[in-house]
PDB file of C-alpha atoms and ligand atoms in Angstrom:
ATOM      1  CA  UNK A   1      -2.442  -1.754   7.775  1.00  0.00           C
ATOM      2  CA  UNK A   2      -4.704  -3.410   5.215  1.00  0.00           C
ATOM      3  CA  UNK A   3      -4.250  -7.002   6.342  1.00  0.00           C
ATOM      4  CA  UNK A   4      -5.225  -6.060   9.879  1.00  0.00           C
ATOM      5  CA  UNK A   5      -8.715  -5.047   8.635  1.00  0.00           C
ATOM      6  CA  UNK A   6     -11.253  -7.921   8.910  1.00  0.00           C
ATOM      7  CA  UNK A   7     -13.535  -8.509   5.923  1.00  0.00           C
ATOM      8  CA  UNK A   8     -16.442  -6.870   7.769  1.00  0.00           C
ATOM      9  CA  UNK A   9     -14.459  -3.725   7.726  1.00  0.00           C
ATOM     10  CA  UNK A  10     -13.477  -3.704   4.125  1.00  0.00           C
ATOM     11  CA  UNK A  11     -16.344  -1.451   3.070  1.00  0.00           C
ATOM     12  CA  UNK A  12     -15.358   1.095   5.607  1.00  0.00           C
ATOM     13  CA  UNK A  13     -12.774   3.417   3.995  1.00  0.00           C
ATOM     14  CA  UNK A  14      -9.867   4.433   6.098  1.00  0.00           C
ATOM     15  CA  UNK A  15      -8.634   7.927   5.342  1.00  0.00           C
ATOM     16  CA  UNK A  16      -5.243   9.117   6.622  1.00  0.00           C
ATOM     17  CA  UNK A  17      -5.351  12.922   7.321  1.00  0.00           C
ATOM     18  CA  UNK A  18      -1.830  13.938   6.676  1.00  0.00           C
ATOM     19  CA  UNK A  19      -2.333  17.798   6.549  1.00  0.00           C
ATOM     20  CA  UNK A  20      -2.052  18.842  10.127  1.00  0.00           C
ATOM     21  CA  UNK A  21       0.993  20.877   9.395  1.00  0.00           C
ATOM     22  CA  UNK A  22      -0.971  22.991   6.777  1.00  0.00           C
ATOM     23  CA  UNK A  23      -3.283  24.373   9.517  1.00  0.00           C
ATOM     24  CA  UNK A  24      -2.403  27.955  10.599  1.00  0.00           C
ATOM     25  CA  UNK A  25      -2.199  28.789  14.247  1.00  0.00           C
ATOM     26  CA  UNK A  26      -5.575  28.748  15.861  1.00  0.00           C
ATOM     27  CA  UNK A  27      -7.073  32.233  16.213  1.00  0.00           C
ATOM     28  CA  UNK A  28     -10.733  32.579  17.143  1.00  0.00           C
ATOM     29  CA  UNK A  29     -10.767  36.045  15.636  1.00  0.00           C
ATOM     30  CA  UNK A  30     -10.556  34.420  12.188  1.00  0.00           C
ATOM     31  CA  UNK A  31     -13.803  32.709  12.710  1.00  0.00           C
ATOM     32  CA  UNK A  32     -15.751  33.131   9.380  1.00  0.00           C
ATOM     33  CA  UNK A  33     -12.722  33.927   7.391  1.00  0.00           C
ATOM     34  CA  UNK A  34     -10.924  30.516   7.763  1.00  0.00           C
ATOM     35  CA  UNK A  35      -8.268  29.373   5.253  1.00  0.00           C
ATOM     36  CA  UNK A  36      -9.060  26.537   2.858  1.00  0.00           C
ATOM     37  CA  UNK A  37      -6.910  24.131   4.978  1.00  0.00           C
ATOM     38  CA  UNK A  38      -9.188  24.798   8.045  1.00  0.00           C
ATOM     39  CA  UNK A  39     -12.423  24.355   6.012  1.00  0.00           C
ATOM     40  CA  UNK A  40     -10.966  21.070   4.525  1.00  0.00           C
ATOM     41  CA  UNK A  41      -9.976  19.749   7.931  1.00  0.00           C
ATOM     42  CA  UNK A  42     -13.422  20.556   9.312  1.00  0.00           C
ATOM     43  CA  UNK A  43     -15.169  18.881   6.242  1.00  0.00           C
ATOM     44  CA  UNK A  44     -13.113  15.778   6.580  1.00  0.00           C
ATOM     45  CA  UNK A  45     -14.027  15.537  10.172  1.00  0.00           C
ATOM     46  CA  UNK A  46     -17.738  16.154   9.409  1.00  0.00           C
ATOM     47  CA  UNK A  47     -17.993  13.467   6.817  1.00  0.00           C
ATOM     48  CA  UNK A  48     -16.009  10.900   8.883  1.00  0.00           C
ATOM     49  CA  UNK A  49     -17.828   8.113  10.833  1.00  0.00           C
ATOM     50  CA  UNK A  50     -15.236   8.089  13.498  1.00  0.00           C
ATOM     51  CA  UNK A  51     -11.708   9.301  14.258  1.00  0.00           C
ATOM     52  CA  UNK A  52      -8.682   7.237  15.144  1.00  0.00           C
ATOM     53  CA  UNK A  53      -5.861   9.222  16.807  1.00  0.00           C
ATOM     54  CA  UNK A  54      -2.377   7.741  17.420  1.00  0.00           C
ATOM     55  CA  UNK A  55      -0.014  10.403  18.679  1.00  0.00           C
ATOM     56  CA  UNK A  56       3.571  10.570  19.995  1.00  0.00           C
ATOM     57  CA  UNK A  57       4.207  12.233  23.373  1.00  0.00           C
ATOM     58  CA  UNK A  58       6.662  15.124  23.543  1.00  0.00           C
ATOM     59  CA  UNK A  59       7.740  16.561  26.942  1.00  0.00           C
ATOM     60  CA  UNK A  60       4.801  14.881  28.649  1.00  0.00           C
ATOM     61  CA  UNK A  61       2.250  16.449  26.356  1.00  0.00           C
ATOM     62  CA  UNK A  62       0.602  15.940  22.943  1.00  0.00           C
ATOM     63  CA  UNK A  63       2.284  17.569  19.924  1.00  0.00           C
ATOM     64  CA  UNK A  64       1.468  21.292  19.462  1.00  0.00           C
ATOM     65  CA  UNK A  65       0.341  20.544  15.915  1.00  0.00           C
ATOM     66  CA  UNK A  66      -2.359  18.169  17.175  1.00  0.00           C
ATOM     67  CA  UNK A  67      -3.546  20.514  19.908  1.00  0.00           C
ATOM     68  CA  UNK A  68      -3.660  23.173  17.252  1.00  0.00           C
ATOM     69  CA  UNK A  69      -5.857  21.087  14.973  1.00  0.00           C
ATOM     70  CA  UNK A  70      -8.192  20.294  17.809  1.00  0.00           C
ATOM     71  CA  UNK A  71      -8.486  23.859  18.818  1.00  0.00           C
ATOM     72  CA  UNK A  72      -9.817  24.635  15.273  1.00  0.00           C
ATOM     73  CA  UNK A  73     -12.758  22.381  15.901  1.00  0.00           C
ATOM     74  CA  UNK A  74     -13.569  23.285  19.556  1.00  0.00           C
ATOM     75  CA  UNK A  75     -16.246  25.748  18.573  1.00  0.00           C
ATOM     76  CA  UNK A  76     -17.276  24.456  15.055  1.00  0.00           C
ATOM     77  CA  UNK A  77     -19.014  21.355  16.282  1.00  0.00           C
ATOM     78  CA  UNK A  78     -17.856  18.634  13.781  1.00  0.00           C
ATOM     79  CA  UNK A  79     -16.562  16.386  16.509  1.00  0.00           C
ATOM     80  CA  UNK A  80     -19.814  16.453  18.622  1.00  0.00           C
ATOM     81  CA  UNK A  81     -20.421  12.920  19.833  1.00  0.00           C
ATOM     82  CA  UNK A  82     -18.080  11.660  17.148  1.00  0.00           C
ATOM     83  CA  UNK A  83     -16.705   8.197  18.024  1.00  0.00           C
ATOM     84  CA  UNK A  84     -12.888   8.400  18.714  1.00  0.00           C
ATOM     85  CA  UNK A  85     -10.327   5.574  19.327  1.00  0.00           C
ATOM     86  CA  UNK A  86      -6.942   6.273  20.718  1.00  0.00           C
ATOM     87  CA  UNK A  87      -4.086   3.952  19.801  1.00  0.00           C
ATOM     88  CA  UNK A  88      -1.112   4.566  21.975  1.00  0.00           C
ATOM     89  CA  UNK A  89       2.138   3.062  20.716  1.00  0.00           C
ATOM     90  CA  UNK A  90       4.127   3.575  23.843  1.00  0.00           C
ATOM     91  CA  UNK A  91       3.190   2.343  27.322  1.00  0.00           C
ATOM     92  CA  UNK A  92       5.411   5.081  28.966  1.00  0.00           C
ATOM     93  CA  UNK A  93       3.520   7.868  27.115  1.00  0.00           C
ATOM     94  CA  UNK A  94       0.900   8.106  29.730  1.00  0.00           C
ATOM     95  CA  UNK A  95       0.710  11.920  29.952  1.00  0.00           C
ATOM     96  CA  UNK A  96      -0.196  12.565  26.414  1.00  0.00           C
ATOM     97  CA  UNK A  97      -2.906   9.921  26.379  1.00  0.00           C
ATOM     98  CA  UNK A  98      -4.371  11.411  29.632  1.00  0.00           C
ATOM     99  CA  UNK A  99      -4.242  14.984  28.254  1.00  0.00           C
ATOM    100  CA  UNK A 100      -5.745  13.904  24.912  1.00  0.00           C
ATOM    101  CA  UNK A 101      -8.641  12.156  26.647  1.00  0.00           C
ATOM    102  CA  UNK A 102      -9.352  15.201  28.744  1.00  0.00           C
ATOM    103  CA  UNK A 103      -9.306  17.547  25.698  1.00  0.00           C
ATOM    104  CA  UNK A 104     -11.495  15.210  23.667  1.00  0.00           C
ATOM    105  CA  UNK A 105     -14.000  14.778  26.491  1.00  0.00           C
ATOM    106  CA  UNK A 106     -14.120  18.627  27.019  1.00  0.00           C
ATOM    107  CA  UNK A 107     -14.980  18.684  23.184  1.00  0.00           C
ATOM    108  CA  UNK A 108     -17.895  16.274  23.656  1.00  0.00           C
ATOM    109  CA  UNK A 109     -16.232  13.518  21.561  1.00  0.00           C
ATOM    110  CA  UNK A 110     -17.392  10.078  22.361  1.00  0.00           C
ATOM    111  CA  UNK A 111     -14.193   8.139  23.318  1.00  0.00           C
ATOM    112  CA  UNK A 112     -14.655   4.373  22.761  1.00  0.00           C
ATOM    113  CA  UNK A 113     -12.673   3.049  25.647  1.00  0.00           C
ATOM    114  CA  UNK A 114     -13.024  -0.585  24.586  1.00  0.00           C
ATOM    115  CA  UNK A 115     -11.388   0.375  21.246  1.00  0.00           C
ATOM    116  CA  UNK A 116      -8.616   2.505  22.749  1.00  0.00           C
ATOM    117  CA  UNK A 117      -5.409   0.594  23.349  1.00  0.00           C
ATOM    118  CA  UNK A 118      -1.731   0.819  24.362  1.00  0.00           C
ATOM    119  CA  UNK A 119       0.568  -1.528  22.586  1.00  0.00           C
ATOM    120  CA  UNK A 120       4.146  -2.259  23.173  1.00  0.00           C
ATOM    121  CA  UNK A 121       5.700  -2.480  19.731  1.00  0.00           C
ATOM    122  CA  UNK A 122       8.093  -5.405  19.157  1.00  0.00           C
ATOM    123  CA  UNK A 123      11.083  -3.197  18.631  1.00  0.00           C
ATOM    124  CA  UNK A 124      12.253   0.164  17.646  1.00  0.00           C
ATOM    125  CA  UNK A 125      13.142  -0.322  14.068  1.00  0.00           C
ATOM    126  CA  UNK A 126       9.996  -1.792  12.715  1.00  0.00           C
ATOM    127  CA  UNK A 127       7.557  -1.207   9.834  1.00  0.00           C
ATOM    128  CA  UNK A 128       3.909  -1.961   9.260  1.00  0.00           C
ATOM    129  CA  UNK A 129       4.741  -5.343   7.920  1.00  0.00           C
ATOM    130  CA  UNK A 130       6.565  -6.279  11.154  1.00  0.00           C
ATOM    131  CA  UNK A 131       3.484  -5.145  13.160  1.00  0.00           C
ATOM    132  CA  UNK A 132       1.141  -7.177  11.046  1.00  0.00           C
ATOM    133  CA  UNK A 133       3.411 -10.325  11.308  1.00  0.00           C
ATOM    134  CA  UNK A 134       3.652  -9.973  15.168  1.00  0.00           C
ATOM    135  CA  UNK A 135       0.733 -12.089  16.317  1.00  0.00           C
ATOM    136  CA  UNK A 136       0.189 -10.516  19.737  1.00  0.00           C
ATOM    137  CA  UNK A 137       0.299  -6.824  18.569  1.00  0.00           C
ATOM    138  CA  UNK A 138      -1.688  -7.506  15.397  1.00  0.00           C
ATOM    139  CA  UNK A 139      -4.308  -9.341  17.416  1.00  0.00           C
ATOM    140  CA  UNK A 140      -4.776  -6.434  19.824  1.00  0.00           C
ATOM    141  CA  UNK A 141      -4.987  -4.021  16.874  1.00  0.00           C
ATOM    142  CA  UNK A 142      -7.407  -6.134  15.009  1.00  0.00           C
ATOM    143  CA  UNK A 143      -9.723  -6.458  17.939  1.00  0.00           C
ATOM    144  CA  UNK A 144      -9.543  -2.767  18.700  1.00  0.00           C
ATOM    145  CA  UNK A 145     -10.356  -1.973  15.047  1.00  0.00           C
ATOM    146  CA  UNK A 146     -13.297  -4.409  15.056  1.00  0.00           C
ATOM    147  CA  UNK A 147     -14.669  -2.900  18.202  1.00  0.00           C
ATOM    148  CA  UNK A 148     -14.242   0.694  16.802  1.00  0.00           C
ATOM    149  CA  UNK A 149     -16.041  -0.330  13.614  1.00  0.00           C
ATOM    150  CA  UNK A 150     -18.951  -1.742  15.704  1.00  0.00           C
ATOM    151  CA  UNK A 151     -19.126   1.485  17.687  1.00  0.00           C
ATOM    152  CA  UNK A 152     -19.240   3.527  14.435  1.00  0.00           C
TER     153      UNK A 152
HETATM  154  C1  LIG B   1      11.883  16.295  22.014  1.00  0.00           C
HETATM  155  C2  LIG B   1      11.292  14.900  22.388  1.00  0.00           C
HETATM  156  C3  LIG B   1      10.570  14.769  23.417  1.00  0.00           C
HETATM  157  C4  LIG B   1      10.076  13.599  23.896  1.00  0.00           C
HETATM  158  N1  LIG B   1       9.239  13.485  24.983  1.00  0.00           N
HETATM  159  C5  LIG B   1       8.765  12.306  25.259  1.00  0.00           C
HETATM  160  C6  LIG B   1       7.867  12.125  26.415  1.00  0.00           C
HETATM  161  O1  LIG B   1       7.691  13.008  27.267  1.00  0.00           O
HETATM  162  N2  LIG B   1       7.376  10.847  26.757  1.00  0.00           N
HETATM  163  C7  LIG B   1       7.579   9.817  25.877  1.00  0.00           C
HETATM  164  O2  LIG B   1       7.128   8.729  26.167  1.00  0.00           O
HETATM  165  N3  LIG B   1       8.323   9.952  24.716  1.00  0.00           N
HETATM  166  C8  LIG B   1       8.817  11.020  24.424  1.00  0.00           C
HETATM  167  N4  LIG B   1       9.606  11.210  23.264  1.00  0.00           N
HETATM  168  C9  LIG B   1       9.680  10.101  22.373  1.00  0.00           C
HETATM  169  C10 LIG B   1       8.675  10.248  21.193  1.00  0.00           C
HETATM  170  O3  LIG B   1       7.341  10.223  21.744  1.00  0.00           O
HETATM  171  C11 LIG B   1       8.803   9.089  20.259  1.00  0.00           C
HETATM  172  O4  LIG B   1       8.627   7.930  20.791  1.00  0.00           O
HETATM  173  C12 LIG B   1      10.090   9.109  19.447  1.00  0.00           C
HETATM  174  O5  LIG B   1      10.271  10.424  18.896  1.00  0.00           O
HETATM  175  C13 LIG B   1      10.288   8.082  18.494  1.00  0.00           C
HETATM  176  O6  LIG B   1       9.216   8.263  17.487  1.00  0.00           O
HETATM  177  P1  LIG B   1       9.209   7.308  16.212  1.00  0.00           P
HETATM  178  O7  LIG B   1       9.026   5.888  16.745  1.00  0.00           O
HETATM  179  O8  LIG B   1       7.967   7.787  15.502  1.00  0.00           O
HETATM  180  O9  LIG B   1      10.436   7.462  15.501  1.00  0.00           O
HETATM  181  C14 LIG B   1      10.226  12.416  22.941  1.00  0.00           C
HETATM  182  C15 LIG B   1      10.975  12.579  21.764  1.00  0.00           C
HETATM  183  C16 LIG B   1      11.449  13.804  21.438  1.00  0.00           C
HETATM  184  C17 LIG B   1      12.308  13.923  20.134  1.00  0.00           C
END
């Protein structure tokens, strides 16, 4: 997604958190004796200026692994007033987005609505280069990223 980032955003590192599946099932009884994966997730969240979430919808809900991760930070406070942008890659996936918004608002996250978008991807079999070269989609993404960076 590098070429979607405007020059003004180049100093803002974008870290992809790809360890959701390392988190154990949420259990409030483990508070104080959390596994390193939970501590790392909370630290990553703590040090981030903002969080961008793009999730698929399964059976009209958010994936269990994402809800599980969010449950681990309901009580620990890292996401308090943290700017969050939601990028929805499927216009028909309305239930997951609505549910995610409700969950995040309950957690006192600061959802940046102007930076939260739904895009209709050009076709099913595409990669990031196709997205970047698709002018309409890349323009929507670019504007959302700029707006999100401003909010951060
Ligand atoms: C079991 C299952 C349930 C799904 N349920 C929904 C759904 O309720 N709403 C929806 O918009 N898409 C649903 N999808 C589609 C996925 O959100 C996603 O678009 C699809 O898996 C393609 O993902 P990919 O583009 O990353 O390969 C479902 C897919 C699977 C495999």
